[in-house]
GROMACS .gro file of C-alpha atoms in nm:
model
  301
    1MET     CA    1  -1.491  -0.576  -1.359
    2LYS     CA    2  -1.640  -0.765  -1.067
    3ILE     CA    3  -1.388  -0.839  -0.791
    4PHE     CA    4  -1.418  -1.087  -0.505
    5LEU     CA    5  -1.236  -0.954  -0.200
    6THR     CA    6  -1.125  -1.142   0.111
    7GLY     CA    7  -1.019  -0.938   0.412
    8ALA     CA    8  -1.274  -0.683   0.298
    9SER     CA    9  -1.329  -0.541   0.647
   10GLY     CA   10  -0.959  -0.488   0.723
   11VAL     CA   11  -0.726  -0.196   0.655
   12MET     CA   12  -0.621  -0.327   0.314
   13GLY     CA   13  -0.973  -0.432   0.227
   14ARG     CA   14  -1.131  -0.095   0.302
   15SER     CA   15  -0.865   0.084   0.101
   16SER     CA   16  -0.919  -0.158  -0.188
   17ILE     CA   17  -1.297  -0.118  -0.180
   18ASP     CA   18  -1.262   0.259  -0.212
   19ALA     CA   19  -1.003   0.235  -0.491
   20LEU     CA   20  -1.195  -0.034  -0.682
   21HIS     CA   21  -1.517   0.167  -0.666
   22ARG     CA   22  -1.340   0.482  -0.784
   23ALA     CA   23  -1.202   0.282  -1.076
   24GLY     CA   24  -1.555   0.175  -1.169
   25HIS     CA   25  -1.541  -0.187  -1.049
   26ASP     CA   26  -1.801  -0.382  -0.851
   27VAL     CA   27  -1.695  -0.562  -0.532
   28VAL     CA   28  -1.812  -0.879  -0.360
   29GLY     CA   29  -1.671  -0.886  -0.007
   30LEU     CA   30  -1.622  -1.192   0.213
   31ALA     CA   31  -1.779  -1.131   0.555
   32ARG     CA   32  -1.734  -1.355   0.859
   33THR     CA   33  -2.039  -1.225   1.049
   34PRO     CA   34  -2.378  -1.069   0.970
   35ASP     CA   35  -2.261  -0.743   1.132
   36SER     CA   36  -1.959  -0.733   0.904
   37ALA     CA   37  -2.183  -0.808   0.607
   38SER     CA   38  -2.406  -0.513   0.699
   39ARG     CA   39  -2.107  -0.280   0.721
   40LEU     CA   40  -1.985  -0.393   0.379
   41ALA     CA   41  -2.330  -0.346   0.229
   42ALA     CA   42  -2.330   0.011   0.360
   43LEU     CA   43  -2.012   0.067   0.160
   44GLY     CA   44  -2.177  -0.051  -0.160
   45VAL     CA   45  -2.024  -0.400  -0.144
   46GLU     CA   46  -2.215  -0.719  -0.213
   47PRO     CA   47  -2.150  -0.930   0.099
   48CYS     CA   48  -2.071  -1.301   0.091
   49LEU     CA   49  -2.103  -1.473   0.430
   50GLY     CA   50  -1.814  -1.709   0.506
   51ASP     CA   51  -1.442  -1.715   0.571
   52VAL     CA   52  -1.124  -1.819   0.390
   53TYR     CA   53  -1.169  -2.178   0.506
   54ASP     CA   54  -1.521  -2.205   0.363
   55ARG     CA   55  -1.457  -2.330   0.010
   56ALA     CA   56  -1.822  -2.374  -0.077
   57ALA     CA   57  -1.926  -2.023   0.029
   58MET     CA   58  -1.638  -1.861  -0.156
   59THR     CA   59  -1.693  -2.067  -0.469
   60ALA     CA   60  -2.055  -1.953  -0.474
   61GLY     CA   61  -1.960  -1.591  -0.404
   62MET     CA   62  -1.697  -1.589  -0.678
   63GLN     CA   63  -1.943  -1.691  -0.950
   64GLY     CA   64  -1.942  -1.426  -1.221
   65CYS     CA   65  -1.636  -1.249  -1.082
   66ASP     CA   66  -1.345  -1.148  -1.304
   67ALA     CA   67  -1.076  -1.155  -1.036
   68VAL     CA   68  -1.011  -1.241  -0.672
   69ALA     CA   69  -0.801  -1.030  -0.434
   70ASN     CA   70  -0.696  -1.228  -0.126
   71LEU     CA   71  -0.617  -0.969   0.141
   72ALA     CA   72  -0.714  -1.174   0.446
   73THR     CA   73  -0.479  -1.130   0.744
   74LYS     CA   74  -0.492  -1.123   1.123
   75VAL     CA   75  -0.194  -0.915   1.235
   76PRO     CA   76  -0.121  -0.901   1.611
   77ILE     CA   77  -0.114  -0.545   1.743
   78GLY     CA   78   0.188  -0.399   1.919
   79ALA     CA   79   0.326  -0.598   2.210
   80GLN     CA   80   0.077  -0.877   2.141
   81ALA     CA   81   0.318  -0.996   1.872
   82LEU     CA   82   0.559  -1.110   2.145
   83ARG     CA   83   0.309  -1.347   2.304
   84PRO     CA   84   0.342  -1.721   2.238
   85GLY     CA   85   0.124  -1.826   1.947
   86SER     CA   86   0.057  -1.469   1.836
   87LEU     CA   87   0.119  -1.556   1.470
   88LYS     CA   88  -0.082  -1.877   1.471
   89ALA     CA   89  -0.395  -1.725   1.319
   90ILE     CA   90  -0.222  -1.529   1.044
   91ASP     CA   91   0.008  -1.821   0.961
   92ARG     CA   92  -0.294  -2.048   0.917
   93ILE     CA   93  -0.456  -1.792   0.686
   94ARG     CA   94  -0.144  -1.789   0.470
   95LEU     CA   95  -0.058  -2.158   0.480
   96HIS     CA   96  -0.408  -2.301   0.441
   97GLY     CA   97  -0.648  -2.016   0.369
   98SER     CA   98  -0.461  -1.906   0.057
   99LYS     CA   99  -0.480  -2.262  -0.080
  100ILE     CA  100  -0.855  -2.280  -0.023
  101VAL     CA  101  -0.907  -1.935  -0.181
  102THR     CA  102  -0.711  -2.054  -0.485
  103GLU     CA  103  -0.915  -2.374  -0.509
  104ALA     CA  104  -1.240  -2.176  -0.483
  105ALA     CA  105  -1.127  -1.940  -0.760
  106ARG     CA  106  -1.040  -2.239  -0.980
  107ARG     CA  107  -1.378  -2.401  -0.920
  108ALA     CA  108  -1.559  -2.073  -0.990
  109GLY     CA  109  -1.367  -2.026  -1.313
  110VAL     CA  110  -1.194  -1.705  -1.201
  111GLY     CA  111  -0.862  -1.677  -1.381
  112ARG     CA  112  -0.693  -1.385  -1.203
  113LEU     CA  113  -0.593  -1.396  -0.837
  114VAL     CA  114  -0.414  -1.118  -0.650
  115GLN     CA  115  -0.240  -1.232  -0.332
  116GLN     CA  116  -0.127  -1.003  -0.052
  117SER     CA  117   0.239  -1.071   0.031
  118LEU     CA  118   0.526  -0.897   0.212
  119SER     CA  119   0.865  -0.759   0.117
  120PHE     CA  120   0.991  -0.870   0.462
  121ILE     CA  121   1.077  -1.207   0.308
  122TYR     CA  122   1.384  -1.066   0.134
  123ALA     CA  123   1.721  -1.119   0.297
  124ASP     CA  124   1.902  -0.827   0.458
  125HIS     CA  125   2.078  -0.638   0.177
  126GLY     CA  126   2.232  -0.350   0.369
  127ASP     CA  127   2.244  -0.039   0.149
  128GLU     CA  128   2.199  -0.231  -0.177
  129TRP     CA  129   1.876  -0.200  -0.373
  130VAL     CA  130   1.635  -0.492  -0.354
  131ASP     CA  131   1.425  -0.597  -0.652
  132GLU     CA  132   1.222  -0.905  -0.740
  133ARG     CA  133   1.533  -1.095  -0.855
  134CYS     CA  134   1.688  -1.082  -0.507
  135PRO     CA  135   1.679  -1.394  -0.287
  136VAL     CA  136   1.432  -1.436  -0.005
  137ASP     CA  137   1.537  -1.555   0.339
  138VAL     CA  138   1.298  -1.826   0.455
  139THR     CA  139   1.259  -1.868   0.832
  140ARG     CA  140   0.973  -1.999   1.043
  141ALA     CA  141   0.835  -1.643   1.042
  142THR     CA  142   0.852  -1.591   0.665
  143GLU     CA  143   0.770  -1.942   0.543
  144PRO     CA  144   0.390  -1.892   0.553
  145VAL     CA  145   0.424  -1.586   0.327
  146VAL     CA  146   0.633  -1.782   0.077
  147VAL     CA  147   0.388  -2.074   0.088
  148ALA     CA  148   0.095  -1.839   0.020
  149GLU     CA  149   0.271  -1.711  -0.292
  150ASP     CA  150   0.332  -2.071  -0.403
  151ASN     CA  151  -0.031  -2.169  -0.340
  152VAL     CA  152  -0.152  -1.888  -0.563
  153ARG     CA  153   0.116  -1.953  -0.825
  154ALA     CA  154  -0.041  -2.297  -0.883
  155LEU     CA  155  -0.323  -2.119  -1.068
  156ALA     CA  156  -0.083  -2.058  -1.358
  157ALA     CA  157  -0.073  -2.432  -1.437
  158GLU     CA  158  -0.433  -2.402  -1.558
  159GLY     CA  159  -0.381  -2.082  -1.754
  160GLY     CA  160  -0.467  -1.846  -1.471
  161VAL     CA  161  -0.291  -1.521  -1.384
  162PRO     CA  162  -0.151  -1.522  -1.028
  163VAL     CA  163  -0.017  -1.188  -0.902
  164SER     CA  164   0.152  -1.154  -0.562
  165LEU     CA  165   0.203  -0.804  -0.423
  166ARG     CA  166   0.495  -0.781  -0.180
  167PHE     CA  167   0.381  -0.481   0.021
  168GLY     CA  168   0.606  -0.284   0.251
  169LEU     CA  169   0.515  -0.219   0.614
  170ILE     CA  170   0.168  -0.059   0.623
  171THR     CA  171   0.216   0.282   0.781
  172GLY     CA  172  -0.064   0.531   0.836
  173ASP     CA  173  -0.398   0.500   1.012
  174ASP     CA  174  -0.373   0.125   1.075
  175PRO     CA  175  -0.386  -0.025   1.429
  176ASN     CA  176  -0.014  -0.105   1.454
  177THR     CA  177   0.091   0.243   1.349
  178ALA     CA  178  -0.164   0.388   1.592
  179TRP     CA  179   0.000   0.183   1.870
  180LEU     CA  180   0.343   0.321   1.777
  181PHE     CA  181   0.201   0.672   1.752
  182ARG     CA  182   0.064   0.657   2.107
  183ARG     CA  183   0.397   0.531   2.238
  184ALA     CA  184   0.584   0.807   2.055
  185ALA     CA  185   0.345   1.072   2.188
  186ALA     CA  186   0.425   0.951   2.541
  187GLY     CA  187   0.799   0.972   2.474
  188ARG     CA  188   0.843   0.595   2.468
  189SER     CA  189   1.066   0.396   2.234
  190ILE     CA  190   0.928   0.271   1.902
  191GLY     CA  191   1.229   0.194   1.682
  192LEU     CA  192   1.364  -0.154   1.608
  193GLY     CA  193   1.702  -0.243   1.461
  194GLU     CA  194   1.985  -0.026   1.331
  195ALA     CA  195   1.904   0.342   1.288
  196GLU     CA  196   2.086   0.364   0.953
  197SER     CA  197   1.924   0.055   0.799
  198TRP     CA  198   1.648   0.070   0.538
  199MET     CA  199   1.273   0.007   0.558
  200HIS     CA  200   1.008  -0.052   0.293
  201VAL     CA  201   0.678   0.118   0.381
  202ILE     CA  202   0.342   0.184   0.218
  203HIS     CA  203   0.048   0.404   0.312
  204PRO     CA  204  -0.289   0.222   0.331
  205ASP     CA  205  -0.428   0.441   0.052
  206ASP     CA  206  -0.167   0.301  -0.186
  207VAL     CA  207  -0.258  -0.059  -0.106
  208GLY     CA  208  -0.596  -0.006  -0.269
  209THR     CA  209  -0.461   0.159  -0.582
  210ALA     CA  210  -0.205  -0.120  -0.616
  211VAL     CA  211  -0.482  -0.382  -0.607
  212VAL     CA  212  -0.660  -0.194  -0.887
  213HIS     CA  213  -0.345  -0.191  -1.101
  214ALA     CA  214  -0.280  -0.558  -1.026
  215LEU     CA  215  -0.596  -0.637  -1.224
  216THR     CA  216  -0.400  -0.568  -1.542
  217ALA     CA  217  -0.054  -0.685  -1.433
  218PRO     CA  218   0.119  -0.980  -1.598
  219ALA     CA  219   0.152  -1.286  -1.375
  220GLY     CA  220   0.435  -1.262  -1.125
  221VAL     CA  221   0.550  -1.118  -0.794
  222TYR     CA  222   0.591  -0.744  -0.746
  223ASN     CA  223   0.729  -0.515  -0.479
  224VAL     CA  224   0.483  -0.241  -0.388
  225GLY     CA  225   0.557   0.056  -0.167
  226ALA     CA  226   0.682   0.410  -0.124
  227GLU     CA  227   1.044   0.516  -0.147
  228PRO     CA  228   1.260   0.329   0.104
  229VAL     CA  229   1.324   0.518   0.427
  230LEU     CA  230   1.602   0.496   0.682
  231ARG     CA  231   1.485   0.357   1.014
  232ARG     CA  232   1.599   0.670   1.198
  233SER     CA  233   1.386   0.886   0.968
  234TYR     CA  234   1.087   0.655   1.014
  235VAL     CA  235   1.109   0.681   1.393
  236ASP     CA  236   1.166   1.058   1.391
  237THR     CA  237   0.878   1.119   1.148
  238ILE     CA  238   0.630   0.935   1.368
  239ALA     CA  239   0.761   1.117   1.675
  240ALA     CA  240   0.728   1.454   1.502
  241ALA     CA  241   0.372   1.378   1.393
  242ALA     CA  242   0.295   1.280   1.754
  243GLY     CA  243   0.421   1.618   1.879
  244ARG     CA  244   0.769   1.523   2.000
  245THR     CA  245   1.033   1.783   1.906
  246LYS     CA  246   1.349   1.588   1.991
  247GLY     CA  247   1.302   1.285   1.770
  248GLY     CA  248   1.203   0.929   1.847
  249HIS     CA  249   1.373   0.656   2.046
  250PHE     CA  250   1.481   0.300   1.970
  251LEU     CA  251   1.400  -0.006   2.176
  252PRO     CA  252   1.692  -0.186   2.343
  253PRO     CA  253   1.854  -0.482   2.160
  254TRP     CA  254   1.729  -0.733   2.416
  255ILE     CA  255   1.378  -0.683   2.280
  256LEU     CA  256   1.495  -0.841   1.955
  257ARG     CA  257   1.623  -1.143   2.143
  258LEU     CA  258   1.287  -1.171   2.317
  259GLY     CA  259   1.100  -1.152   1.990
  260ALA     CA  260   1.338  -1.389   1.809
  261GLU     CA  261   1.230  -1.465   1.451
  262LYS     CA  262   0.906  -1.269   1.486
  263LEU     CA  263   1.098  -0.943   1.515
  264GLU     CA  264   1.403  -1.041   1.311
  265ILE     CA  265   1.209  -1.000   0.987
  266LEU     CA  266   1.122  -0.644   1.091
  267VAL     CA  267   1.482  -0.528   1.128
  268ARG     CA  268   1.630  -0.652   0.801
  269SER     CA  269   1.777  -0.368   0.596
  270GLN     CA  270   1.567  -0.368   0.280
  271ARG     CA  271   1.603  -0.085   0.032
  272VAL     CA  272   1.321  -0.216  -0.182
  273SER     CA  273   1.242  -0.090  -0.532
  274SER     CA  274   0.885  -0.095  -0.667
  275GLN     CA  275   0.996   0.005  -1.015
  276LEU     CA  276   0.894  -0.320  -1.186
  277PHE     CA  277   0.531  -0.287  -1.079
  278SER     CA  278   0.527   0.076  -1.193
  279ASP     CA  279   0.681  -0.014  -1.528
  280ARG     CA  280   0.437  -0.295  -1.599
  281THR     CA  281   0.114  -0.138  -1.472
  282GLY     CA  282   0.163   0.239  -1.454
  283TRP     CA  283   0.107   0.236  -1.078
  284HIS     CA  284   0.264   0.514  -0.874
  285PRO     CA  285   0.205   0.573  -0.502
  286ILE     CA  286  -0.020   0.859  -0.402
  287ARG     CA  287   0.213   0.906  -0.105
  288PRO     CA  288   0.559   0.839  -0.249
  289THR     CA  289   0.770   0.963   0.044
  290LEU     CA  290   0.715   0.917   0.416
  291SER     CA  291   0.611   1.242   0.587
  292PRO     CA  292   0.423   1.353   0.901
  293GLU     CA  293   0.109   1.393   0.688
  294TRP     CA  294   0.083   1.015   0.670
  295PHE     CA  295  -0.032   1.023   1.033
  296ASP     CA  296  -0.286   1.307   1.019
  297ALA     CA  297  -0.572   1.069   1.098
  298LEU     CA  298  -0.400   0.975   1.426
  299VAL     CA  299  -0.355   1.327   1.556
  300PRO     CA  300  -0.614   1.409   1.825
  301ALA     CA  301  -0.866   1.670   1.715
   0.00000   0.00000   0.00000
């Protein structure tokens, strides 16, 4: 197949390019700058100059493609997330960019669209398992994610196949994990929320394989990630990988008040199951359980 990829230069995009190529697919990657286009070309990707707000460029680039994977994001790194307006760019991508990507796919005659989404939108369920039938909790922080899913879902009205992948927290060699890793190595606090609450995580490598399997998935929304992990284990695993022998530390509760809704979605207890996606597509994570090996790329040589 020939796949049009937004966010091609990001963590999810690079993982998807590798996985798509290994599966025998061709990739057209959206590039915002000539330098980015050159880097994509070096990876064997056909570059398409433009961005997620450029309907004409994307419509042209999508010609002849069999599917679109919209992985465009702009996630603030570390403490930057606490700054006023830090989510403005990523919210715009989800609220408006996803609609324009969908319109471009429709105009180009591409019937399958894979949308990056997040499992953070589920309500706090304590120790109970969370699947796709569970309710979401819409706040100002999660609304753009829900809207992006709705924008893509509109493709179904014309016989298209919209697939939204509700990924867990990307954890591995991405910039946010690298920021946490450096803090842990220095003995600083990295944990948020209750130590015995649950998290849904996914290694970047498994994002790419999930996108490949989404090319054959029935229309719908799917949870995608590794086995849920207790927050205490998440913090201790990062600390251990960073060379700390006495475990990791949690940030004080007042940080959550400072971050308000931006951080609230990160502390919900979500014991998320990815079984439905596995059942329907045969996908299984390469890294099914969080371990120190997830952070090997961050360990200084």
